[in-house]
Every structure is written in structure tokens, then in C-alpha cells.
mmCIF file of C-alpha atoms (C1' of nucleotides) in Angstrom:
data_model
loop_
_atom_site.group_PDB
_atom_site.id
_atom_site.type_symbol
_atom_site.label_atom_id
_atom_site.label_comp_id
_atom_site.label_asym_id
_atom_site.label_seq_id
_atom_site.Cartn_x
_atom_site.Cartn_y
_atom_site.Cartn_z
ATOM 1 C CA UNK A 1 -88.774 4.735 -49.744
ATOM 2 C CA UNK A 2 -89.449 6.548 -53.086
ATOM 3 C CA UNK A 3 -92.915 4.448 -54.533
ATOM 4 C CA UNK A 4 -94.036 4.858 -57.858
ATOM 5 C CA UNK A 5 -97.722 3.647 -59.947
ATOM 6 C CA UNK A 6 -98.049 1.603 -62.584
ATOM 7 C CA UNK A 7 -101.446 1.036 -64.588
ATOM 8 C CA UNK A 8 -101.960 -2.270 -66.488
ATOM 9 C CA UNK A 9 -104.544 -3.541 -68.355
ATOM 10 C CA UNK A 10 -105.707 -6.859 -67.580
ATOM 11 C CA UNK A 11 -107.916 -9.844 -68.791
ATOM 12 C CA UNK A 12 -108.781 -12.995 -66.935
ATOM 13 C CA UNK A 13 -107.061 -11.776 -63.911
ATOM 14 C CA UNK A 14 -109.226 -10.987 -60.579
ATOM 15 C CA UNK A 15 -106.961 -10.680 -57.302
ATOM 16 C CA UNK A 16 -110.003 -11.530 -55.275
ATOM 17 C CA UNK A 17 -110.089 -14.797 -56.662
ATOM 18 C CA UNK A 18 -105.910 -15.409 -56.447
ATOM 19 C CA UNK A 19 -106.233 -14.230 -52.976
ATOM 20 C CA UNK A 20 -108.903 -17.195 -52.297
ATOM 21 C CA UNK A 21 -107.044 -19.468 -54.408
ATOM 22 C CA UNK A 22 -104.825 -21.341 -51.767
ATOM 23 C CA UNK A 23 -101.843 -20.273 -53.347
ATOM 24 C CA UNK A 24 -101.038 -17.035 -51.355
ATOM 25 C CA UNK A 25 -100.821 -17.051 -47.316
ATOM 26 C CA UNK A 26 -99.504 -13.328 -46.883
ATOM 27 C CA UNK A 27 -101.845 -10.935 -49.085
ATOM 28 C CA UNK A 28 -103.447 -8.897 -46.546
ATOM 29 C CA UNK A 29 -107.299 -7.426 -47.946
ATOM 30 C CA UNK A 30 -107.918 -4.230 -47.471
ATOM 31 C CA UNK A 31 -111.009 -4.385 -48.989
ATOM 32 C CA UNK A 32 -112.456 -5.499 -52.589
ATOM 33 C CA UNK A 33 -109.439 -6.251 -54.854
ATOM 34 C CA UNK A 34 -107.677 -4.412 -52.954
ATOM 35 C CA UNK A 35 -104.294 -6.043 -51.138
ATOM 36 C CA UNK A 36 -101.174 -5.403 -49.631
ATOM 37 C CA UNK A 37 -98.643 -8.271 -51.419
ATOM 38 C CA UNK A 38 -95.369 -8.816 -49.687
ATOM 39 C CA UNK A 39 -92.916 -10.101 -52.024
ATOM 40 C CA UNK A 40 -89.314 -11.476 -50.683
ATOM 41 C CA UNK A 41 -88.226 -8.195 -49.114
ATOM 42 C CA UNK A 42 -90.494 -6.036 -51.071
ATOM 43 C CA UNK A 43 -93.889 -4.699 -50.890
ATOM 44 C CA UNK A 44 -96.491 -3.450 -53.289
ATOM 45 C CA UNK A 45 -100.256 -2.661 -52.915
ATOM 46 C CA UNK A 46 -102.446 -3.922 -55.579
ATOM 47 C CA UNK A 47 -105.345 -2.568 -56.577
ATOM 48 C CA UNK A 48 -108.959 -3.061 -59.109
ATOM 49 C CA UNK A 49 -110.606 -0.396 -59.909
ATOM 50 C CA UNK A 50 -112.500 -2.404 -62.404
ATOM 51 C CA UNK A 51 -112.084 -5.771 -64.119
ATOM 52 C CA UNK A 52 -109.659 -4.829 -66.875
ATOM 53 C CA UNK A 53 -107.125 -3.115 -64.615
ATOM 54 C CA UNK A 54 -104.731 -3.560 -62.519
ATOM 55 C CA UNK A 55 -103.156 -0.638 -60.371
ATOM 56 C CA UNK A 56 -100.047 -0.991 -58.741
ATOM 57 C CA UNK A 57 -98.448 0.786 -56.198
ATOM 58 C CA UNK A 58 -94.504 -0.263 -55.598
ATOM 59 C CA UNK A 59 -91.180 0.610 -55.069
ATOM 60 C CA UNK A 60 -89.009 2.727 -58.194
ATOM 61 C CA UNK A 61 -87.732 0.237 -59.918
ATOM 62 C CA UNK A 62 -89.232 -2.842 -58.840
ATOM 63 C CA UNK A 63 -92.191 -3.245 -61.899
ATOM 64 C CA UNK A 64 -90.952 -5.706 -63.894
ATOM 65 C CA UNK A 65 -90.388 -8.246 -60.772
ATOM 66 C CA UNK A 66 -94.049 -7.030 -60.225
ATOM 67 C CA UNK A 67 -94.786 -8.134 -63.594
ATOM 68 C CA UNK A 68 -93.234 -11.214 -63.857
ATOM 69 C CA UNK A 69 -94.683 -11.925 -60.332
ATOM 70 C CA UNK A 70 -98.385 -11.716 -61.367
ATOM 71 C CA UNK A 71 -97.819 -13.712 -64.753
ATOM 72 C CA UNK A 72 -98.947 -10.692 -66.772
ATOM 73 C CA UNK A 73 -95.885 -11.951 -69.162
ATOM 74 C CA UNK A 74 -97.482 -15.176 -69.307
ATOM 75 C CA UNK A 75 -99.585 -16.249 -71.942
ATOM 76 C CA UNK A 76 -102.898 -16.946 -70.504
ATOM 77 C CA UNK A 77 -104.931 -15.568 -74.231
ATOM 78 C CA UNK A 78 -103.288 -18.654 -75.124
ATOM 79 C CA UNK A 79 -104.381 -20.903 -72.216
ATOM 80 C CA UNK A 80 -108.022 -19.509 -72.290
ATOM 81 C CA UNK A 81 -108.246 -19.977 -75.951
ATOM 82 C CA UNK A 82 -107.256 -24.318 -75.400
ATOM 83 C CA UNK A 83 -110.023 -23.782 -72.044
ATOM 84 C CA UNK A 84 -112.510 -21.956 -73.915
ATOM 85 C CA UNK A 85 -112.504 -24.998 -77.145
ATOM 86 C CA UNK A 86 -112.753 -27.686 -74.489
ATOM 87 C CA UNK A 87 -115.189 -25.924 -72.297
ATOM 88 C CA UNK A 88 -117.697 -25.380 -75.888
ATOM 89 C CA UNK A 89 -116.907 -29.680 -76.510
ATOM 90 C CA UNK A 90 -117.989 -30.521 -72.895
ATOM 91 C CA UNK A 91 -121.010 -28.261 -72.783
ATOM 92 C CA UNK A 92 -121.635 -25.587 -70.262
ATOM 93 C CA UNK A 93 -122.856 -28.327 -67.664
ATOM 94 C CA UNK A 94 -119.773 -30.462 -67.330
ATOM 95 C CA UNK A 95 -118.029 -30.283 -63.987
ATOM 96 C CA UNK A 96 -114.621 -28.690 -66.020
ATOM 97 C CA UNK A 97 -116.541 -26.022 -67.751
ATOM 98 C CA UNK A 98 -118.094 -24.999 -64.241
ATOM 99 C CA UNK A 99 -115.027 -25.211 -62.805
ATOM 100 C CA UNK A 100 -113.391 -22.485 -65.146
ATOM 101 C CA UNK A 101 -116.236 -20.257 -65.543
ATOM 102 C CA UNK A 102 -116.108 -19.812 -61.603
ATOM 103 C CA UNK A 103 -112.142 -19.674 -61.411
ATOM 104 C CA UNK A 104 -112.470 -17.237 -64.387
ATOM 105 C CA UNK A 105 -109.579 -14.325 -63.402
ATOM 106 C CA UNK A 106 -107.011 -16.730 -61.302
ATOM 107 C CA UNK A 107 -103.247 -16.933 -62.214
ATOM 108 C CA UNK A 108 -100.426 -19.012 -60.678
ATOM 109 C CA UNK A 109 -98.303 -16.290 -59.316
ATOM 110 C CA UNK A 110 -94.352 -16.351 -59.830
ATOM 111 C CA UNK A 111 -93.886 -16.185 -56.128
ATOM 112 C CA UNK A 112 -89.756 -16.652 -54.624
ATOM 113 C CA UNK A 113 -89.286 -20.043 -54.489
ATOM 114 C CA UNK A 114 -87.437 -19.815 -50.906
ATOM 115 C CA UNK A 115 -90.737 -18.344 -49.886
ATOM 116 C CA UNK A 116 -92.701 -20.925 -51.376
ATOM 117 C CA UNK A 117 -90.779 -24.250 -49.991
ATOM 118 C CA UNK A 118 -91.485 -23.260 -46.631
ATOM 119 C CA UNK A 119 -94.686 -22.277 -47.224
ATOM 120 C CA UNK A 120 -96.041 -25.267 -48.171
ATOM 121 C CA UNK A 121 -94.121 -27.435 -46.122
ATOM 122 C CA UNK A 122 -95.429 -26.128 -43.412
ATOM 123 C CA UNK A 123 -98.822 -26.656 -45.022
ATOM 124 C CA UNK A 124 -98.703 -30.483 -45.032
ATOM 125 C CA UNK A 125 -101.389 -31.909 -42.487
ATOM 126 C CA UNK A 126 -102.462 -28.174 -41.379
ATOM 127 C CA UNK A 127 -105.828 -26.048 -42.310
ATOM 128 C CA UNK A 128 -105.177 -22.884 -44.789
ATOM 129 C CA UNK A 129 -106.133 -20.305 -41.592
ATOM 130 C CA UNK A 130 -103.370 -21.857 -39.566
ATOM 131 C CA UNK A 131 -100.940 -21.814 -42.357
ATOM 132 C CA UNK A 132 -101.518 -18.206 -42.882
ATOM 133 C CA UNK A 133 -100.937 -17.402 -38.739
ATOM 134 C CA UNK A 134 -97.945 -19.546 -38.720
ATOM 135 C CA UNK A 135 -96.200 -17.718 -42.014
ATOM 136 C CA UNK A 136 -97.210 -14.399 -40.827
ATOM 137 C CA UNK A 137 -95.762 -15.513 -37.367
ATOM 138 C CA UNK A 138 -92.529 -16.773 -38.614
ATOM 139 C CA UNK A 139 -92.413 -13.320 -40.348
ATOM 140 C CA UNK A 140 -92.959 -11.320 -37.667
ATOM 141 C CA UNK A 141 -90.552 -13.384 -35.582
ATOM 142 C CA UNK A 142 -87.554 -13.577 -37.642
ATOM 143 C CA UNK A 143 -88.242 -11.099 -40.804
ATOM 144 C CA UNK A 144 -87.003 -7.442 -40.902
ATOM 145 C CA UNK A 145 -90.254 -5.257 -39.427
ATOM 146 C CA UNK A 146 -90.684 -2.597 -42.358
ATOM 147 C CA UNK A 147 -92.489 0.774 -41.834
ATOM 148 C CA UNK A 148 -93.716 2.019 -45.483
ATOM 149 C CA UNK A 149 -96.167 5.007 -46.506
ATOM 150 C CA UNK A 150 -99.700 4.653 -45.812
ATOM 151 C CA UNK A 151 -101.828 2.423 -46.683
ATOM 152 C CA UNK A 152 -98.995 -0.473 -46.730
ATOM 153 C CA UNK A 153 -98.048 0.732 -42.715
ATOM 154 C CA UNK A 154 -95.813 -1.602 -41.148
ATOM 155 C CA UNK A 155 -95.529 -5.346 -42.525
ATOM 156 C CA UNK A 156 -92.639 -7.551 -41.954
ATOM 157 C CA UNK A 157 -90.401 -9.414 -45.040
ATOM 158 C CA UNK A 158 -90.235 -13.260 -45.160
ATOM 159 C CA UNK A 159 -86.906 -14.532 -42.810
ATOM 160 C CA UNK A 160 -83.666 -15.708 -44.680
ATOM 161 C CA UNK A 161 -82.436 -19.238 -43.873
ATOM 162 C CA UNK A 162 -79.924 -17.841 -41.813
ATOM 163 C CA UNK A 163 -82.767 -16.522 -39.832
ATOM 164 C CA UNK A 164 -84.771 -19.413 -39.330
ATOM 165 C CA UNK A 165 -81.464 -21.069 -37.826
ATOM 166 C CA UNK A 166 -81.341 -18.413 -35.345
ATOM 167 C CA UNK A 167 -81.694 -20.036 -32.173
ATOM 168 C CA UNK A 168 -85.019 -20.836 -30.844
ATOM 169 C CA UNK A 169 -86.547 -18.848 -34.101
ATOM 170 C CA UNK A 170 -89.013 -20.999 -34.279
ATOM 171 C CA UNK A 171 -90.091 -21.787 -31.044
ATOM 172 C CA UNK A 172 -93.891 -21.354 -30.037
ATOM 173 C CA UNK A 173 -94.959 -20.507 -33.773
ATOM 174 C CA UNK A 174 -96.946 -23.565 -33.914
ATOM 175 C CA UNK A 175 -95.017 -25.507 -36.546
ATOM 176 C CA UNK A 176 -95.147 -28.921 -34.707
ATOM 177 C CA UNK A 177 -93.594 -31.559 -35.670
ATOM 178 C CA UNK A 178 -92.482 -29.854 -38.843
ATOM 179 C CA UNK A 179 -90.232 -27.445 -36.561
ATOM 180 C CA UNK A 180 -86.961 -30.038 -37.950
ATOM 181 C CA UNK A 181 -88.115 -29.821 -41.575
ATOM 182 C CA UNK A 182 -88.269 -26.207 -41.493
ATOM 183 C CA UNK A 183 -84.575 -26.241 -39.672
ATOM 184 C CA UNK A 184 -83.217 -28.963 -41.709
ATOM 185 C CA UNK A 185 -84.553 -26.718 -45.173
ATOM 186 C CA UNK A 186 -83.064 -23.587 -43.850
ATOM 187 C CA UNK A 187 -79.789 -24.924 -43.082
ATOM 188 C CA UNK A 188 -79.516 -26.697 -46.552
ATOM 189 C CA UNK A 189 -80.636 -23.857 -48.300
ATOM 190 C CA UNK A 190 -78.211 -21.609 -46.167
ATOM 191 C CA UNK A 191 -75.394 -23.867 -46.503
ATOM 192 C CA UNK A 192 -75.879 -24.304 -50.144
ATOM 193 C CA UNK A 193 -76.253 -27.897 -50.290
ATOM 194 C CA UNK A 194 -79.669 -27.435 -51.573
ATOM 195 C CA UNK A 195 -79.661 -24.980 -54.512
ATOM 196 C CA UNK A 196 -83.568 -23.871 -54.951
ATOM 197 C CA UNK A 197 -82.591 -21.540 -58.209
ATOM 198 C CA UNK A 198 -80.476 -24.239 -59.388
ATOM 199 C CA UNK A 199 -83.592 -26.549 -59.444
ATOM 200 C CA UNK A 200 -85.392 -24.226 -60.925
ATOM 201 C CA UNK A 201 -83.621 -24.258 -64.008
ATOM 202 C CA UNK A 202 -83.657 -27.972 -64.146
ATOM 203 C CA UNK A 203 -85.661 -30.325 -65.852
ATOM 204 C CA UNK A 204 -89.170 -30.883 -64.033
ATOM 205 C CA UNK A 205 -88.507 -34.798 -63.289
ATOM 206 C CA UNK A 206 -84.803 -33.895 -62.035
ATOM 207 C CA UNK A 207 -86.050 -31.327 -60.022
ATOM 208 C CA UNK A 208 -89.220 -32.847 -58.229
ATOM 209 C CA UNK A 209 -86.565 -35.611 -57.310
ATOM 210 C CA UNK A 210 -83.979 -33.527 -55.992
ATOM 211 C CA UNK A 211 -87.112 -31.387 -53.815
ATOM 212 C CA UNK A 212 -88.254 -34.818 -52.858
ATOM 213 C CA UNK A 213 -84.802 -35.592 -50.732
ATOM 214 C CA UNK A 214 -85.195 -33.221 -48.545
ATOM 215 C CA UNK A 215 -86.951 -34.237 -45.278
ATOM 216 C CA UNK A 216 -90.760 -33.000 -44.803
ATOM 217 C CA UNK A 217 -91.009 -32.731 -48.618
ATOM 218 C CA UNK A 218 -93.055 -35.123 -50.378
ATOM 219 C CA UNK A 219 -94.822 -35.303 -54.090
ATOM 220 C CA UNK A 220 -97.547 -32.763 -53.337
ATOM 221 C CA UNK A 221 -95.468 -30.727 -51.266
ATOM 222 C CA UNK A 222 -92.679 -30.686 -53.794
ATOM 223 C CA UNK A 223 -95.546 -29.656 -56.721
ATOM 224 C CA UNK A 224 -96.410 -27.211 -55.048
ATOM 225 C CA UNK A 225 -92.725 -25.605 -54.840
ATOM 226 C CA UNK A 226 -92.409 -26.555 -58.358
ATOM 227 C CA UNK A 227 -96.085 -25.239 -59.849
ATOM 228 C CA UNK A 228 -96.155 -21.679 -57.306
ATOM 229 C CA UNK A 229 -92.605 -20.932 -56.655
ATOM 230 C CA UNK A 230 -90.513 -22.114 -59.556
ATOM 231 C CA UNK A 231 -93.440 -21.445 -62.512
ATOM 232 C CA UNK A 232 -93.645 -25.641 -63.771
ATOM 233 C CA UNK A 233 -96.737 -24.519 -64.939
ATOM 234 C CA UNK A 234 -97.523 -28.422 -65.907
ATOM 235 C CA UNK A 235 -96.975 -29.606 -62.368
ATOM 236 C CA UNK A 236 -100.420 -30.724 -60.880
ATOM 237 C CA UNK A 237 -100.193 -31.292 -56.920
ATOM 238 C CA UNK A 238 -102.598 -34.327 -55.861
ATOM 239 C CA UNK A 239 -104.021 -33.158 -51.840
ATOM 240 C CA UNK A 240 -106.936 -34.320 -50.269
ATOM 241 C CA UNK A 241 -108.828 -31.962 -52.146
ATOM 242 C CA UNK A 242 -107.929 -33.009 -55.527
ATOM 243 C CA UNK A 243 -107.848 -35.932 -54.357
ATOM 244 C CA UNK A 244 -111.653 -36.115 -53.963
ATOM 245 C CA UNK A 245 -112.694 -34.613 -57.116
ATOM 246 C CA UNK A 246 -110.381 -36.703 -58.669
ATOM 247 C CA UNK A 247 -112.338 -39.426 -57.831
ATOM 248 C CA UNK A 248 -116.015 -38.207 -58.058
ATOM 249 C CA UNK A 249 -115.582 -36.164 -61.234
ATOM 250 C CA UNK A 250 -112.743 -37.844 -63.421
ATOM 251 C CA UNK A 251 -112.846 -42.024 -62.406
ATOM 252 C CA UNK A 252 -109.661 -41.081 -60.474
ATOM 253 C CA UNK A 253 -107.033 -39.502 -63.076
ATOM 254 C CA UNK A 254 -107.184 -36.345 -64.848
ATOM 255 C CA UNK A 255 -107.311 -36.156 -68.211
ATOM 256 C CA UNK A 256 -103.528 -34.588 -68.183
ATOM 257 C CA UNK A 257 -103.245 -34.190 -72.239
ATOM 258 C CA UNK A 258 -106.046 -31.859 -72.519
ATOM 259 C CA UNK A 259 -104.094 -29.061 -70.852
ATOM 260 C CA UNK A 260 -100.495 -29.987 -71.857
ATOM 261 C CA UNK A 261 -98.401 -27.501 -70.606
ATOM 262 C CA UNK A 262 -100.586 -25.831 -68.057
ATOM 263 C CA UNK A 263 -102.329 -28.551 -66.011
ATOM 264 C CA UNK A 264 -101.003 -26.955 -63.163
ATOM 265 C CA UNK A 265 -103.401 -23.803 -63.736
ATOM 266 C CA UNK A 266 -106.464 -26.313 -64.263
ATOM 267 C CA UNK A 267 -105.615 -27.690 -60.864
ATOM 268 C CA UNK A 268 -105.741 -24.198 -59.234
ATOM 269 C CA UNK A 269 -109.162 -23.575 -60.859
ATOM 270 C CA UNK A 270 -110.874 -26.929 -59.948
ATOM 271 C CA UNK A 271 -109.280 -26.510 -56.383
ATOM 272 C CA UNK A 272 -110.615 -23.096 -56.133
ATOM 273 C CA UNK A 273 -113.804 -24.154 -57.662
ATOM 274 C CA UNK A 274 -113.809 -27.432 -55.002
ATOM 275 C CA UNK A 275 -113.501 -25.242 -51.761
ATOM 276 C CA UNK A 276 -115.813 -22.366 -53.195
ATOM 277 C CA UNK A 277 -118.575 -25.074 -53.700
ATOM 278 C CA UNK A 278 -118.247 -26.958 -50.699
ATOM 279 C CA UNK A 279 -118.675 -23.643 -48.435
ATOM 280 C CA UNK A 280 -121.684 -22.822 -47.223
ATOM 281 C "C1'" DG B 1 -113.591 -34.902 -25.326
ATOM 282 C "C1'" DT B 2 -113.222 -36.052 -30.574
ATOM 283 C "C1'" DC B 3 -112.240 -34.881 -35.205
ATOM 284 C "C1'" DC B 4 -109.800 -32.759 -38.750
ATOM 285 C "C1'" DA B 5 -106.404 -30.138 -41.580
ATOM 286 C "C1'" DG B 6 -103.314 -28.249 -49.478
ATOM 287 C "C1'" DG B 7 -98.987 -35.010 -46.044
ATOM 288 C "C1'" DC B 8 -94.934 -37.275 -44.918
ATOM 289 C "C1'" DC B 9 -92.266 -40.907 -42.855
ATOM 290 C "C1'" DC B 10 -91.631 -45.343 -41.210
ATOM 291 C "C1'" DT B 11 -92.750 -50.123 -40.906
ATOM 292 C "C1'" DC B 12 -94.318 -54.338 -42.472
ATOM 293 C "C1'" DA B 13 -96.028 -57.448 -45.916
ATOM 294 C "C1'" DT C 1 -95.451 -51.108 -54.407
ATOM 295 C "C1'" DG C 2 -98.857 -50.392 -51.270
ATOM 296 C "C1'" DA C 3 -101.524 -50.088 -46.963
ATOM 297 C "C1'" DG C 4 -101.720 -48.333 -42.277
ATOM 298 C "C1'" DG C 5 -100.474 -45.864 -38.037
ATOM 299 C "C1'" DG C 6 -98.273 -41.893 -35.848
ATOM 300 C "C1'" DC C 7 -97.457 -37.277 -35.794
ATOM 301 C "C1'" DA C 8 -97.728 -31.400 -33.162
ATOM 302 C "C1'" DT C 9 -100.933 -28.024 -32.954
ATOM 303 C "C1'" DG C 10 -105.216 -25.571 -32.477
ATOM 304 C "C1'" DG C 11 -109.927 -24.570 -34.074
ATOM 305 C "C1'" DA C 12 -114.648 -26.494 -34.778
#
DNA sequence: GTCCAGGCCCTCA
DNA sequence: TGAGGGCATGGA
């Protein structure tokens, strides 16, 4: 396949840091911001030679979807400028302004929202290291096995619904009792009975309730779809994470106006923030 | 062996 | 409307 390089210039944006993040279970490092992203069917590496840039390596023709996928469209000048006002109110010791500073350089990808659903349903109950193994697994099971130029090598694109319904496609992958919501999403998806783009161009209340009938999806689960794979960058999934700082830090609810519009990035920060913390 | 993990579903009050 | 138990699997 013909690749080509783009150079962008960058600012808050670390892929380190979105690699960490919890919202990605496919980027494979191969070494300091330095990644091969899988995409859907395509492939790009990713690279930082410093802070301020971002060098891509993908397929002719594919930059703009590489674009749009890393939010480099998006207007996070904007979003740093409401952060940086409330972060100088609070003071540089509050848990918020803490929370950014560290989190400083993560994005909420665009990722495919197919991608995304089953993703994070398999993610309910489950540890991030076994939701990676069990993606990559289902990829390697039931995706197409690519061979690309050096240093991608081989790598394997996420499986179609129609896939997934194979029989006994997901047998031994480790999915447990979430084996029939996987199934039960694939075939509605396939079938066309659940429409994930035509969600995605719905209103965010209509469309967390029409994620929310589907078996295995819940409200965090269906956040998640909505904040990673369909860009409701207001959508703020509650885990057992959040959860907890939630509680210690904020008397139990966020304060959801500051961030009007983007609480959905705050979440990813404090969550990043959270696990980063507690390690060690 | 026990506990836990980016929850959800079902039941019962 | 909310609390509580069960759930597949595998690593700590």
C-alpha cells in the first residue's frame, strides 16, 4: 500500500498520555510517543518528535480521517482557555487544577463508533489489561490479518458484525458472560435494527436512550459510546473510578456548568489523573 | 483460596 | 426509585 507523511503542529496534545488515558485498547507503543493506531480497517503510525508535533505516517489519502480522528479540528485553544480561567480561580492546589496540569496534552479521540460500542461493552466489570487482550483477541480472531511496510508489520483490523456472528467467533476469547451482548450488538448492528451513525446524529438524550435498549449497555457504558465513539463531547461516564473522586473531591456531583460543552474531556483528565495518582 | 475489575440485569420492597 | 446479589473470566 502506497503510505504517505504528514507533519502537524500541535499544542496540548501528548499521545503518551491518550495512550494511558483509558480511552484506547489497540495503540500498540513502540516506544516514547511513538504508536502504531489501528483505525476501522486502516492503520497509521504516529509519531513525537517533540511536544509541538505530530508526525504521521498513513495511507494516500486517508489524512483528513486522521485528522478528524485525533481532534486536531477540534477546538481545544478554546477549551484550555475556559480550564486555564478556572484553574487561576481555584488556585494551583485545588484537586481540578492538579488534575489538568497532569492530564495536560490528552484529547478524546473521534474513534468509529462500531469500534467503540464493543469496546466498552466488553469493558463493563473487567480490568483495562484484560480489555486490551480480549479486543486484540477478537481482532486477531475474526479481523482481516494485514501485512503493511515496516515498522507497522502485520496488525489485524477490528471484525465487522457480520464477523462476530460467524459461528463460534467468539468462543475462548474470554468475553464471559458478555459473549450474548456482544452477539446480540453485532446482529442488530448487522441487521440494521440498530443504526450506530444514525444515533450519532441524534440528539444526546435520544441517543443515550436508544444505546441504553440494547442488552449489556447501560448509562456508563452507553457514555462511553457516546463521549469516545460518537464525539458528545458533554457526555461524562460515572465508573467506579469517577465514582470515587466524585465523592472525595466534589460532595458527590460534579460541578457540570463549569465545563458546559466539554465535561466529557474534564472526565478523561480527572480519570487519567485518578489512576496516575493511585499507582505506585 | 479470595478478591477484584471503566457494570448491567433482575428481583424485591 | 433504590438497594442488593449474581455474573464469566483471569490476574494479583
Amino acid at each position: 500500500m502506497s503510505m504517505e507523511r504528514h507533519t502537524w503542529r500541535v499544542d496540548h496534545f501528548d499521545l503518551d498520555k491518550i495512550a494511558e488515558s483509558g480511552q484506547v485498547f489497540r495503540w500498540e507503543r513502540l516506544g516514547p510517543r511513538h504508536y502504531v493506531i489501528p483505525m476501522g480497517s486502516l492503520v497509521a503510525v504516529a509519531r513525537q518528535p517533540d511536544a509541538e508535533v505530530l508526525e504521521l505516517d498513513c495511507t494516500a489519502g486517508a489524512a483528513g480521517a486522521w485528522r478528524e480522528y485525533f481532534a486536531l479540528n477540534d477546538d481545544y485553544a478554546g477549551y484550555w482557555q475556559t480550564i486555564n480561567a478556572w484553574a487561576k480561580y481555584d488556585g494551583p492546589d485545588a484537586y481540578l487544577t492538579r488534575a489538568v496540569r497532569a492530564a495536560d496534552g490528552i484529547v478524546v479521540l473521534h474513534q468509529p463508533d462500531w469500534e467503540t460500542a464493543v469496546s466498552f461493552m466488553v469493558s463493563q466489570n473487567n480490568n483495562i489489561p484484560r480489555i486490551r487482550g480480549t479486543v486484540k483477541e477478537l481482532s486477531k480472531r475474526q479481523g482481516r490479518h494485514i501485512t503493511a511496510p515496516p515498522p507497522v508489520g502485520e496488525y489485524w483490523t477490528f471484525p465487522s458484525p457480520a464477523a462476530l456472528m460467524e459461528p463460534d467467533a467468539l468462543q475462548g476469547v474470554g468475553l464471559g458472560y458478555r459473549e450474548k451482548y456482544v452477539t446480540a450488538l453485532a446482529g442488530a448492528v448487522r441487521s440494521g435494527g440498530l443504526d450506530l451513525f444514525a444515533i450519532s446524529v441524534s440528539d444526546y438524550a435520544e441517543a443515550k436512550a436508544e444505546l441504553m435498549e440494547v442488552p449489556g449497555i447501560g448509562e456508563k457504558v452507553a457514555n462511553c459510546i457516546l463521549l469516545y465513539g460518537m464525539h458528545f463531547l458533554d457526555a461524562f461516564p460515572v465508573d467506579t473510578w469517577i465514582h470515587r473522586i466524585l465523592e472525595r473531591e466534589f460532595s458527590g456531583a460534579f460541578p457540570l456548568e463549569r465545563y458546559r460543552g466539554f465535561n466529557g474531556l474534564i472526565q478523561q483528565m480527572i480519570f487519567y489523573y485518578e489512576r496516575k495518582e493511585t499507582k505506585r
